[in-house]
Amino acid sequence: MRNIGRVFAILMLTFSWSACDRNEENPESEYEYFPLKLNSRYVYQLNETRYSAGNKEPKITQWFEKDEVIREDVSLDGFPVFVFSRSRRNSTIDSWQKVKEYTVTRYPEKYLLTIDDVTTMPMVFPIRNTESWDINKYNTKGWEDCYYAYIGREDTVGELSFGKTLKVQGRYSTDDDVVSYNNGYSKYAAGVGLVFDEQTDYEYCQESEACLGKREIVSGLSTIRQLIEFEVP
């Protein structure tokens, strides 16, 4: 009986090591934070705050966007490409108007998002808090280092709650009192996809001692995208 128990323990340990090894290579569970499934539907509320020179008060705009996965293709190098259709409306009583299509290509080690002829790399695999990458590697916008700020955390976005989320943190400079404020990050939920995104870049007043160091915004843009409704088959 001791020998049987010892053999069983060895088998279980071997299985555990094997599972860990598979997990180090792109496990399917890692794709769940950005699931690409036909007929998925996402509705976002967007809020834009724009400061411009000569205007003390910002211009604030709100609208809604609906993203739907409408078909699956294959890239020239043989990887799945998911085509999204994006529609827009200015209020909840308006009709949806299609404005564009964009694609997400799934590679074993990364996702590539191409929209308006600009390709970014919003996520890489494996998902580890030690990973970092340049989200703009495939475009000309300039280097922006990204990393996983946290993984597997419960979170609430508006009225929606999610059991497992991760945060991709990009540019981050919020402690500067003199020059600028910059913050770009995205949140993804397991089994859902993108649930929140903020892209904020403000320039502070530096023209006089009266405003220097007081974080008085003179120009810049902040766009916040928040998921309010979704359906994933």
CSV table of C-alpha atoms in Angstrom, one decimal:
chain,number,residue,atom,x,y,z
A,1,MET,CA,0.0,0.0,0.0
A,2,ARG,CA,2.9,2.3,0.8
A,3,ASN,CA,4.3,1.7,-2.7
A,4,ILE,CA,1.0,2.4,-4.4
A,5,GLY,CA,0.6,5.7,-2.4
A,6,ARG,CA,4.2,6.7,-3.3
A,7,VAL,CA,3.6,6.0,-7.0
A,8,PHE,CA,0.3,8.0,-6.9
A,9,ALA,CA,2.1,10.9,-5.3
A,10,ILE,CA,4.8,10.9,-8.0
A,11,LEU,CA,2.2,10.7,-10.7
A,12,MET,CA,0.3,13.7,-9.2
A,13,LEU,CA,3.5,15.7,-8.9
A,14,THR,CA,4.5,14.9,-12.5
A,15,PHE,CA,1.1,16.0,-13.7
A,16,SER,CA,1.4,19.2,-11.7
A,17,TRP,CA,4.8,20.0,-13.2
A,18,SER,CA,3.4,19.3,-16.7
A,19,ALA,CA,0.4,21.6,-16.0
A,20,CYS,CA,2.8,24.4,-14.9
A,21,ASP,CA,4.8,24.0,-18.0
A,22,ARG,CA,1.8,24.3,-20.2
A,23,ASN,CA,0.7,27.4,-18.3
A,24,GLU,CA,4.1,29.0,-19.0
A,25,GLU,CA,3.3,28.7,-22.7
A,26,ASN,CA,0.2,30.6,-23.9
A,27,PRO,CA,-2.6,29.0,-21.9
A,28,GLU,CA,-6.1,29.5,-23.3
A,29,SER,CA,-7.1,31.1,-20.0
A,30,GLU,CA,-4.8,34.0,-20.8
A,31,TYR,CA,-6.8,34.8,-24.0
A,32,GLU,CA,-10.0,35.2,-21.9
A,33,TYR,CA,-9.1,38.7,-20.9
A,34,PHE,CA,-9.5,39.7,-24.6
A,35,PRO,CA,-11.8,37.0,-26.0
A,36,LEU,CA,-12.3,37.2,-29.7
A,37,LYS,CA,-15.7,35.5,-30.5
A,38,LEU,CA,-18.0,36.1,-33.4
A,39,ASN,CA,-21.2,38.0,-32.6
A,40,SER,CA,-19.8,39.5,-29.5
A,41,ARG,CA,-21.2,43.0,-28.8
A,42,TYR,CA,-19.8,45.8,-26.6
A,43,VAL,CA,-21.5,49.2,-25.9
A,44,TYR,CA,-19.3,51.9,-24.5
A,45,GLN,CA,-20.0,55.4,-23.1
A,46,LEU,CA,-17.3,57.9,-24.0
A,47,ASN,CA,-16.5,61.1,-22.3
A,48,GLU,CA,-14.1,63.6,-23.8
A,49,THR,CA,-12.7,66.7,-22.0
A,50,ARG,CA,-10.8,69.1,-24.3
A,51,TYR,CA,-8.8,72.1,-23.2
A,52,SER,CA,-7.6,74.6,-25.7
A,53,ALA,CA,-5.6,77.8,-25.5
A,54,GLY,CA,-7.7,80.9,-25.0
A,55,ASN,CA,-10.6,79.0,-23.4
A,56,LYS,CA,-10.6,78.8,-19.7
A,57,GLU,CA,-13.4,76.2,-19.5
A,58,PRO,CA,-13.0,72.8,-21.2
A,59,LYS,CA,-15.3,71.5,-23.9
A,60,ILE,CA,-17.0,68.3,-22.6
A,61,THR,CA,-18.5,65.8,-25.1
A,62,GLN,CA,-20.3,62.5,-24.5
A,63,TRP,CA,-21.3,59.9,-27.0
A,64,PHE,CA,-21.7,56.1,-27.3
A,65,GLU,CA,-20.0,53.5,-29.4
A,66,LYS,CA,-21.0,49.9,-30.2
A,67,ASP,CA,-18.4,47.4,-31.3
A,68,GLU,CA,-19.4,44.1,-32.8
A,69,VAL,CA,-17.3,41.1,-34.0
A,70,ILE,CA,-18.8,40.5,-37.5
A,71,ARG,CA,-16.4,38.0,-39.1
A,72,GLU,CA,-13.2,36.1,-38.9
A,73,ASP,CA,-10.5,36.1,-41.5
A,74,VAL,CA,-6.9,34.9,-41.8
A,75,SER,CA,-3.8,37.1,-41.9
A,76,LEU,CA,-1.2,36.8,-44.7
A,77,ASP,CA,1.0,34.9,-42.2
A,78,GLY,CA,-1.8,32.5,-41.3
A,79,PHE,CA,-3.2,33.8,-38.0
A,80,PRO,CA,-6.8,34.6,-37.1
A,81,VAL,CA,-8.0,38.1,-37.8
A,82,PHE,CA,-11.3,39.3,-36.2
A,83,VAL,CA,-13.1,42.1,-37.8
A,84,PHE,CA,-15.1,44.5,-35.7
A,85,SER,CA,-17.8,46.9,-36.8
A,86,ARG,CA,-18.0,50.2,-34.9
A,87,SER,CA,-21.2,52.3,-34.7
A,88,ARG,CA,-21.8,55.6,-33.0
A,89,ARG,CA,-24.7,57.6,-31.6
A,90,ASN,CA,-24.7,60.8,-29.6
A,91,SER,CA,-27.5,59.8,-27.2
A,92,THR,CA,-29.4,56.7,-26.1
A,93,ILE,CA,-32.4,57.7,-28.2
A,94,ASP,CA,-30.5,58.1,-31.4
A,95,SER,CA,-30.1,55.4,-34.0
A,96,TRP,CA,-26.8,53.7,-34.4
A,97,GLN,CA,-24.7,54.8,-37.4
A,98,LYS,CA,-21.8,52.6,-38.6
A,99,VAL,CA,-18.6,54.7,-38.8
A,100,LYS,CA,-15.8,52.2,-39.4
A,101,GLU,CA,-14.4,48.7,-39.2
A,102,TYR,CA,-11.2,47.6,-37.4
A,103,THR,CA,-9.3,44.4,-36.8
A,104,VAL,CA,-7.6,42.4,-34.1
A,105,THR,CA,-5.1,39.8,-35.1
A,106,ARG,CA,-4.4,37.0,-32.6
A,107,TYR,CA,-0.8,35.7,-32.5
A,108,PRO,CA,0.4,33.2,-29.9
A,109,GLU,CA,2.5,35.9,-28.1
A,110,LYS,CA,0.5,39.1,-28.8
A,111,TYR,CA,-2.6,40.8,-30.1
A,112,LEU,CA,-2.3,43.5,-32.8
A,113,LEU,CA,-5.1,46.1,-33.0
A,114,THR,CA,-5.4,48.0,-36.3
A,115,ILE,CA,-7.8,50.9,-36.5
A,116,ASP,CA,-7.7,53.9,-38.9
A,117,ASP,CA,-4.5,52.4,-40.4
A,118,VAL,CA,-2.6,52.5,-37.1
A,119,THR,CA,-1.5,49.3,-35.5
A,120,THR,CA,-0.9,49.0,-31.8
A,121,MET,CA,-0.1,46.0,-29.5
A,122,PRO,CA,-2.5,46.2,-26.6
A,123,MET,CA,-1.6,42.9,-25.0
A,124,VAL,CA,1.2,40.4,-25.0
A,125,PHE,CA,1.6,36.8,-23.7
A,126,PRO,CA,2.3,35.3,-21.3
A,127,ILE,CA,0.4,37.6,-19.0
A,128,ARG,CA,2.9,38.2,-16.2
A,129,ASN,CA,3.5,41.3,-14.0
A,130,THR,CA,7.1,41.1,-15.2
A,131,GLU,CA,6.2,41.6,-18.8
A,132,SER,CA,6.7,45.0,-20.5
A,133,TRP,CA,6.4,46.1,-24.1
A,134,ASP,CA,6.1,49.0,-26.5
A,135,ILE,CA,2.4,49.4,-27.5
A,136,ASN,CA,3.5,51.5,-30.5
A,137,LYS,CA,6.1,49.0,-31.9
A,138,TYR,CA,4.1,48.7,-35.1
A,139,ASN,CA,3.4,52.4,-35.8
A,140,THR,CA,5.3,55.7,-35.8
A,141,LYS,CA,3.8,57.3,-32.7
A,142,GLY,CA,6.9,56.8,-30.6
A,143,TRP,CA,7.8,54.5,-27.8
A,144,GLU,CA,5.3,53.9,-25.0
A,145,ASP,CA,6.2,51.4,-22.4
A,146,CYS,CA,3.3,49.2,-21.1
A,147,TYR,CA,3.1,46.6,-18.3
A,148,TYR,CA,0.6,44.6,-16.4
A,149,ALA,CA,-0.1,46.7,-13.3
A,150,TYR,CA,-2.2,44.0,-11.7
A,151,ILE,CA,-3.8,40.6,-12.8
A,152,GLY,CA,-6.9,38.8,-11.5
A,153,ARG,CA,-8.4,41.6,-9.4
A,154,GLU,CA,-12.1,42.2,-8.8
A,155,ASP,CA,-13.3,45.5,-10.1
A,156,THR,CA,-16.4,47.5,-10.7
A,157,VAL,CA,-16.9,49.7,-13.8
A,158,GLY,CA,-20.0,51.9,-13.5
A,159,GLU,CA,-22.8,49.5,-12.7
A,160,LEU,CA,-20.9,46.4,-14.0
A,161,SER,CA,-18.9,44.1,-11.6
A,162,PHE,CA,-16.2,41.7,-12.8
A,163,GLY,CA,-14.6,38.9,-10.8
A,164,LYS,CA,-11.2,39.0,-12.6
A,165,THR,CA,-9.7,42.0,-14.3
A,166,LEU,CA,-6.2,43.1,-15.3
A,167,LYS,CA,-4.8,46.6,-15.9
A,168,VAL,CA,-2.4,47.5,-18.7
A,169,GLN,CA,-0.6,50.6,-17.7
A,170,GLY,CA,1.0,52.8,-20.3
A,171,ARG,CA,2.4,56.3,-20.0
A,172,TYR,CA,2.2,57.7,-16.5
A,173,SER,CA,3.3,61.0,-15.2
A,174,THR,CA,0.9,62.5,-12.7
A,175,ASP,CA,3.2,64.0,-10.1
A,176,ASP,CA,4.5,66.8,-12.2
A,177,ASP,CA,3.1,70.1,-10.9
A,178,VAL,CA,4.8,72.3,-13.5
A,179,VAL,CA,4.7,70.9,-17.0
A,180,SER,CA,2.1,68.2,-17.7
A,181,TYR,CA,-0.1,65.3,-16.6
A,182,ASN,CA,-0.1,62.1,-18.7
A,183,ASN,CA,-2.0,58.9,-17.9
A,184,GLY,CA,-2.9,56.1,-20.3
A,185,TYR,CA,-4.2,52.7,-19.2
A,186,SER,CA,-6.8,50.0,-20.0
A,187,LYS,CA,-8.7,47.5,-18.0
A,188,TYR,CA,-9.8,44.1,-19.3
A,189,ALA,CA,-12.2,41.6,-17.7
A,190,ALA,CA,-11.9,37.8,-18.0
A,191,GLY,CA,-14.6,36.5,-20.4
A,192,VAL,CA,-15.5,40.0,-21.5
A,193,GLY,CA,-12.6,42.1,-22.9
A,194,LEU,CA,-12.0,45.8,-22.7
A,195,VAL,CA,-14.1,47.4,-19.9
A,196,PHE,CA,-12.4,50.7,-19.3
A,197,ASP,CA,-9.8,52.9,-21.0
A,198,GLU,CA,-8.4,56.3,-20.1
A,199,GLN,CA,-6.1,58.4,-22.3
A,200,THR,CA,-5.3,61.7,-20.8
A,201,ASP,CA,-2.6,64.3,-21.7
A,202,TYR,CA,-2.7,67.8,-20.3
A,203,GLU,CA,-0.3,70.7,-20.5
A,204,TYR,CA,0.0,73.1,-17.5
A,205,CYS,CA,0.3,76.9,-17.6
A,206,GLN,CA,4.0,77.9,-17.4
A,207,GLU,CA,3.7,81.5,-18.7
A,208,SER,CA,3.8,83.3,-15.3
A,209,GLU,CA,4.7,82.8,-11.7
A,210,ALA,CA,1.0,83.3,-10.9
A,211,CYS,CA,0.1,79.9,-12.5
A,212,LEU,CA,3.4,78.1,-12.4
A,213,GLY,CA,3.2,74.9,-10.3
A,214,LYS,CA,-0.6,75.2,-9.7
A,215,ARG,CA,-1.6,72.6,-12.3
A,216,GLU,CA,-3.7,75.0,-14.3
A,217,ILE,CA,-4.5,73.2,-17.5
A,218,VAL,CA,-4.1,75.3,-20.6
A,219,SER,CA,-4.4,72.6,-23.3
A,220,GLY,CA,-4.9,68.9,-23.7
A,221,LEU,CA,-7.4,66.1,-24.1
A,222,SER,CA,-8.8,63.3,-21.9
A,223,THR,CA,-10.9,60.5,-23.4
A,224,ILE,CA,-12.5,57.9,-21.1
A,225,ARG,CA,-14.2,54.8,-22.6
A,226,GLN,CA,-16.4,52.8,-20.2
A,227,LEU,CA,-18.3,49.6,-20.9
A,228,ILE,CA,-22.0,49.9,-20.1
A,229,GLU,CA,-23.4,46.8,-21.9
A,230,PHE,CA,-22.0,43.7,-23.5
A,231,GLU,CA,-22.8,40.2,-24.9
A,232,VAL,CA,-20.2,37.5,-25.4
A,233,PRO,CA,-21.5,34.2,-26.8
